[in-house]
Structures are given as C-alpha cells and as structure tokens.
C-alpha cells in the first residue's frame, strides 16, 4: 500500500477541525504515534526538539533539528512546511512563531517529555496545556481500510512466528534461549523491530507480564508465549498462544484451558457494532467466573492496537463505549494460578459492519510440542 493511502494528507485538515472543535488553538506534537499518524514521519525522539505545530487555523509547521531535516523532508515530502534549528540554538521561539498569534490553549502530545512540556509552558505562559490525545483519539480509534490491511499484514507475520514455535520451544532450553530465537524470527517475518517477547513456563506463566528468565523449561510444563513487533508501516502485531512442552499436561491445567478456550471464542464471537467494550469484556469473563476461575483472570480482556501497541478502545469493566466498525483490539483472556502455571489466548480482531474479523488465524487450541 502507498504511503498516501496509509497516511493520507487530509488527516492534517481533519485534525485541525477537531482541534478547533475542542476549543484549542493548536496541537504541539513531539515524536510518537500521534505525529506519525498525522504526517507519516517516524521521528527520532531525543533531546533535540522535533515538534509538529498544528494550529486550528493556518499552515502547519514541522520544527526539526537541522541535522534531521533531510530525514524529515524524505518522509513528509514538500507538502508540509519545515523549519530547522541548529545545535545550541533555542528551538522554542520557532514553535511560538509557527503559531502565528497568541494561543490561549494548546494540546500537547500525551507522552511528551517533561522537559519539553515545561519549556513550552515557559515559552507560552498564557496558554493552558491540555492533552492532544483528547482530540486525536477520535480520529485514531476507527481504522481506515488501509490501516486494517496493515494490521492484517502484521497479524499474518506474527502468525508465521507462532507456527514455527516447535523449532525452538522444548524442555531443557531456558526461556531466554527460546526468546532469542523468537526475536530473530520476528525480524525475519518482516518486522522492523521486536516490541516484546514473553516466554513464561510453569509457575512463570502465572505472571501475565513475566518476560523471560534463565529457568529451564520443564517436561510437560505449559508455556505462555506472547510476542509482537512493529512492521515497516508502523502498525503492530501482538499474539499469544499457550504451548505444552512435551509430556502430559497437569490435569487441572487441561481443565481450565478448556474453559479459557471457550471464553476467548465467546468473546470474539460477541464483537459487533453497538456492543459495549464492557460487554465484550464480560463475554470473556462470565464463563471463566462460572467455572470458578474468576479471581484468576486478573486483567482486562483487551486493548486497542494500531500505531501504538496499547491504545483505545480498552475492553474492560466500566467502559460503556459502544464498539464501532473499524475499531481494532485484542481479545486475550487469561487464567493464572500463582506458583503453578497459567494460560492466555490472544487474537487481534477488527469490528466490522456486521460482526468481527480475526487478524490472527492460527489455532487457539492447546498446542503440544
């Protein structure tokens, strides 16, 4: 897909309209997913200021370090005004000048560095600071067909890695050794970076964000493998499968894995326009609770995904936002028994006009290696 298809130039106009509607005079966006969403520029985050100045009315300006101007120009083309600053020069007057008038309220990138937030407060003492995410969230939460295609490409790529798990995951190898092989395979499967590799065997599987360790994998142990990365498009993959490393599985594990498998399938099937995020969470949680494992499902059912690995919408109790076509998110219930073992099943799905599309298509049954 072309860059203009995935990062259309009219996004800047849409963001300006949303900025005005929110009562803000401008958005000030430093490197991160919001900047990339609007411009396609995957800017380097460093101590030198890069900042997109997007006034509610008027011409947008990208302020960049002089040494990064060629990269910026190559990414955004000639349609966006770029001004640069030399090392040692104060870049913040360039931001003020790009506003082309006084600003009473500005939206700052949600994850802007504190030193930049404070410098902008000093440069614009009369401007109240708000979160730009309050404006951009509504633009980013519904994916375009090109974005869905990019997420589907990412899903297929990470599926390729899961299908190769038998090459690496076996008793006697450490979690870290397996993770090293997985990371190389993620890169080989067209990702430009590895975002995370969780290989959690036996009792480590009861910690949802375990990571890896030098503990050898035991015979018959369940192993939770949660992996993801970033594609050249900027869009991300994220998929979890639970494996059995040789030998017979613990009897209670087989019992609750069947519960988890049914719950994950039920939650995927529940996705459709109009159902709330909380109801989708409940669809996964209800059968797990009914089977007596409710206290062992310790996290939300899902998170949105796109240019960020975690973004809106969040499938969690209390979130009564209705799902809409184009929203992309994970469905990943888990059951975790402290000190023993755990399991999680995760697919990325997209809410469609009449239901749901799974972007991860490998089997979700327990996989014995």
Coordinates of C-alpha atoms in Angstrom, one line a residue, residues 66-280:
X66 CA 18.9 20.8 11.4
X67 CA 20.8 17.5 11.2
X68 CA 17.4 15.6 10.9
X69 CA 15.9 17.9 8.2
X70 CA 16.8 15.5 5.3
X71 CA 15.0 12.6 7.1
X72 CA 12.0 14.8 7.7
X73 CA 11.9 16.0 4.1
X74 CA 12.2 12.5 2.8
X75 CA 9.3 11.4 5.0
X76 CA 6.8 14.2 4.7
X77 CA 7.7 15.4 1.2
X78 CA 7.2 19.0 0.1
X79 CA 3.6 19.5 1.3
X80 CA 4.5 20.4 4.9
X81 CA 6.5 23.5 5.9
X82 CA 9.7 22.6 7.8
X83 CA 11.8 24.9 9.8
X84 CA 15.0 23.8 11.5
X85 CA 17.2 24.8 14.4
X86 CA 21.0 24.4 14.7
X87 CA 22.6 22.7 17.7
X88 CA 22.9 25.2 20.5
X89 CA 20.0 27.4 19.3
X90 CA 16.8 27.7 21.4
X91 CA 14.1 26.0 19.3
X92 CA 11.1 27.1 21.3
X93 CA 10.8 30.6 19.7
X94 CA 10.3 28.7 16.4
X95 CA 7.3 27.0 17.9
X96 CA 5.9 30.3 19.1
X97 CA 6.5 31.8 15.7
X98 CA 4.7 28.9 13.9
X99 CA 1.6 29.6 16.0
X100 CA 1.4 33.0 14.2
X101 CA -0.5 34.6 17.0
X102 CA -1.4 34.2 20.7
X103 CA -2.6 30.9 22.0
X104 CA -4.9 30.5 25.0
X105 CA -5.0 26.7 25.0
X106 CA -2.8 24.1 23.3
X107 CA -2.9 20.3 23.2
X108 CA 0.4 18.6 23.9
X109 CA 1.4 15.0 22.8
X110 CA 0.3 12.7 25.6
X111 CA 3.8 11.2 26.1
X112 CA 5.8 14.4 25.6
X113 CA 8.9 14.5 27.7
X114 CA 8.5 16.6 30.9
X115 CA 11.4 18.9 29.9
X116 CA 9.6 19.8 26.7
X117 CA 6.3 20.3 28.5
X118 CA 8.0 22.7 30.9
X119 CA 9.9 24.5 28.2
X120 CA 6.7 25.1 26.2
X121 CA 5.0 26.3 29.4
X122 CA 7.8 28.9 29.7
X123 CA 7.6 29.8 26.0
X124 CA 3.8 30.1 26.0
X125 CA 3.0 31.3 29.6
X126 CA -0.5 32.4 28.6
X127 CA -1.5 29.0 27.1
X128 CA -3.3 26.4 29.1
X129 CA -1.9 22.9 28.4
X130 CA -4.2 20.0 27.5
X131 CA -3.7 16.5 26.2
X132 CA -3.6 16.2 22.4
X133 CA -5.0 12.7 22.8
X134 CA -8.3 14.1 23.8
X135 CA -8.5 15.5 20.2
X136 CA -6.7 12.8 18.3
X137 CA -8.3 9.7 20.0
X138 CA -11.5 10.0 18.0
X139 CA -9.6 10.2 14.7
X140 CA -7.3 7.2 15.5
X141 CA -9.8 4.9 17.2
X142 CA -11.5 3.8 13.9
X143 CA -9.1 2.3 11.4
X144 CA -9.3 3.0 7.7
X145 CA -9.3 0.1 5.3
X146 CA -5.6 0.8 4.7
X147 CA -4.9 0.6 8.4
X148 CA -6.9 -2.6 8.7
X149 CA -4.8 -4.1 5.9
X150 CA -1.6 -3.0 7.6
X151 CA -2.8 -4.7 10.9
X152 CA -3.8 -7.8 8.9
X153 CA -0.3 -7.9 7.4
X154 CA 1.2 -7.6 10.9
X155 CA -1.1 -10.3 12.2
X156 CA -0.1 -12.7 9.4
X157 CA 3.6 -12.0 10.0
X158 CA 3.4 -12.8 13.7
X159 CA 1.3 -15.9 13.0
X160 CA 4.3 -17.2 10.9
X161 CA 6.4 -17.0 14.0
X162 CA 3.9 -18.9 16.2
X163 CA 3.7 -21.6 13.5
X164 CA 7.5 -22.2 13.9
X165 CA 7.4 -22.5 17.7
X166 CA 8.2 -26.2 17.6
X167 CA 11.7 -25.3 16.2
X168 CA 12.7 -23.6 19.5
X169 CA 10.4 -24.4 22.4
X170 CA 11.4 -27.7 24.1
X171 CA 12.2 -29.0 27.6
X172 CA 15.7 -28.2 28.8
X173 CA 16.1 -24.9 27.0
X174 CA 15.8 -21.8 29.0
X175 CA 13.0 -19.2 28.5
X176 CA 15.7 -16.7 27.4
X177 CA 17.2 -19.0 24.9
X178 CA 13.8 -19.6 23.3
X179 CA 13.1 -15.9 23.3
X180 CA 16.3 -15.1 21.5
X181 CA 15.3 -17.4 18.6
X182 CA 11.8 -16.0 18.6
X183 CA 13.1 -12.4 18.4
X184 CA 15.2 -13.3 15.4
X185 CA 12.2 -14.9 13.8
X186 CA 10.0 -11.8 14.4
X187 CA 12.6 -9.7 12.5
X188 CA 12.8 -12.3 9.8
X189 CA 9.0 -12.2 9.5
X190 CA 9.2 -8.6 8.0
X191 CA 9.0 -6.7 11.3
X192 CA 11.4 -3.8 11.7
X193 CA 11.6 -4.1 15.5
X194 CA 10.7 -6.5 18.2
X195 CA 8.4 -4.9 20.8
X196 CA 8.2 -7.7 23.3
X197 CA 8.8 -11.5 23.8
X198 CA 7.2 -13.2 26.7
X199 CA 8.2 -16.9 27.3
X200 CA 6.7 -17.9 30.6
X201 CA 6.9 -21.6 31.5
X202 CA 5.4 -23.4 34.5
X203 CA 5.0 -21.1 37.5
X204 CA 6.2 -18.1 35.5
X205 CA 3.1 -18.5 33.3
X206 CA 1.1 -17.3 36.3
X207 CA 2.7 -13.8 35.9
X208 CA 1.0 -12.1 32.9
X209 CA 3.9 -9.8 32.1
X210 CA 6.7 -12.2 33.2
X211 CA 9.1 -11.6 30.3
X212 CA 11.8 -14.3 30.3
X213 CA 14.4 -15.9 32.7
X214 CA 17.3 -18.3 32.7
X215 CA 15.0 -21.0 34.1
X216 CA 15.0 -24.2 32.0
X217 CA 11.6 -25.3 30.7
X218 CA 10.4 -28.5 32.3
X219 CA 8.9 -31.5 30.7
X220 CA 5.1 -31.2 30.5
X221 CA 5.0 -27.6 31.5
X222 CA 2.6 -25.1 30.0
X223 CA 4.4 -22.2 28.3
X224 CA 2.7 -18.8 27.6
X225 CA 4.2 -17.2 24.5
X226 CA 3.1 -13.6 24.0
X227 CA 5.0 -11.8 21.1
X228 CA 4.7 -8.7 19.0
X229 CA 6.6 -6.2 16.9
X230 CA 6.3 -3.2 14.6
X231 CA 6.1 -3.5 10.8
X232 CA 7.6 -1.1 8.3
X233 CA 4.2 0.5 8.0
X234 CA 4.4 1.4 11.7
X235 CA 1.5 -0.9 12.6
X236 CA 1.9 -3.5 15.2
X237 CA 1.4 -7.2 15.9
X238 CA 0.5 -8.9 19.2
X239 CA -0.5 -12.5 19.6
X240 CA -0.4 -15.0 22.5
X241 CA -0.6 -18.8 22.3
X242 CA 0.0 -21.3 25.1
X243 CA 2.1 -24.4 24.4
X244 CA 2.8 -27.7 26.2
X245 CA 6.4 -28.5 26.3
X246 CA 6.4 -32.3 25.9
X247 CA 5.0 -34.8 28.3
X248 CA 1.5 -35.0 29.8
X249 CA -0.1 -31.7 30.9
X250 CA -1.2 -31.2 34.5
X251 CA -4.8 -32.4 34.9
X252 CA -6.1 -29.1 36.3
X253 CA -4.4 -27.2 33.6
X254 CA -6.2 -29.1 30.9
X255 CA -9.5 -28.4 32.7
X256 CA -9.1 -24.7 32.9
X257 CA -7.5 -24.4 29.5
X258 CA -10.8 -25.7 28.0
X259 CA -12.7 -23.0 30.0
X260 CA -10.3 -20.3 28.7
X261 CA -10.5 -21.5 25.1
X262 CA -14.3 -21.4 25.2
X263 CA -14.2 -18.0 26.8
X264 CA -11.9 -16.5 24.2
X265 CA -14.0 -17.8 21.4
X266 CA -17.2 -16.5 23.0
X267 CA -15.7 -13.0 23.4
X268 CA -14.5 -12.9 19.8
X269 CA -18.0 -14.0 18.6
X270 CA -19.6 -11.3 20.7
X271 CA -17.9 -8.5 18.9
X272 CA -20.2 -6.4 16.7
X273 CA -21.1 -2.8 16.3
X274 CA -23.1 -1.5 19.2
X275 CA -21.9 -3.9 21.9
X276 CA -20.1 -2.0 24.6
X277 CA -16.4 -2.6 25.4
X278 CA -17.5 -3.6 28.9
X279 CA -19.9 -6.2 27.4
X280 CA -17.1 -7.7 25.3

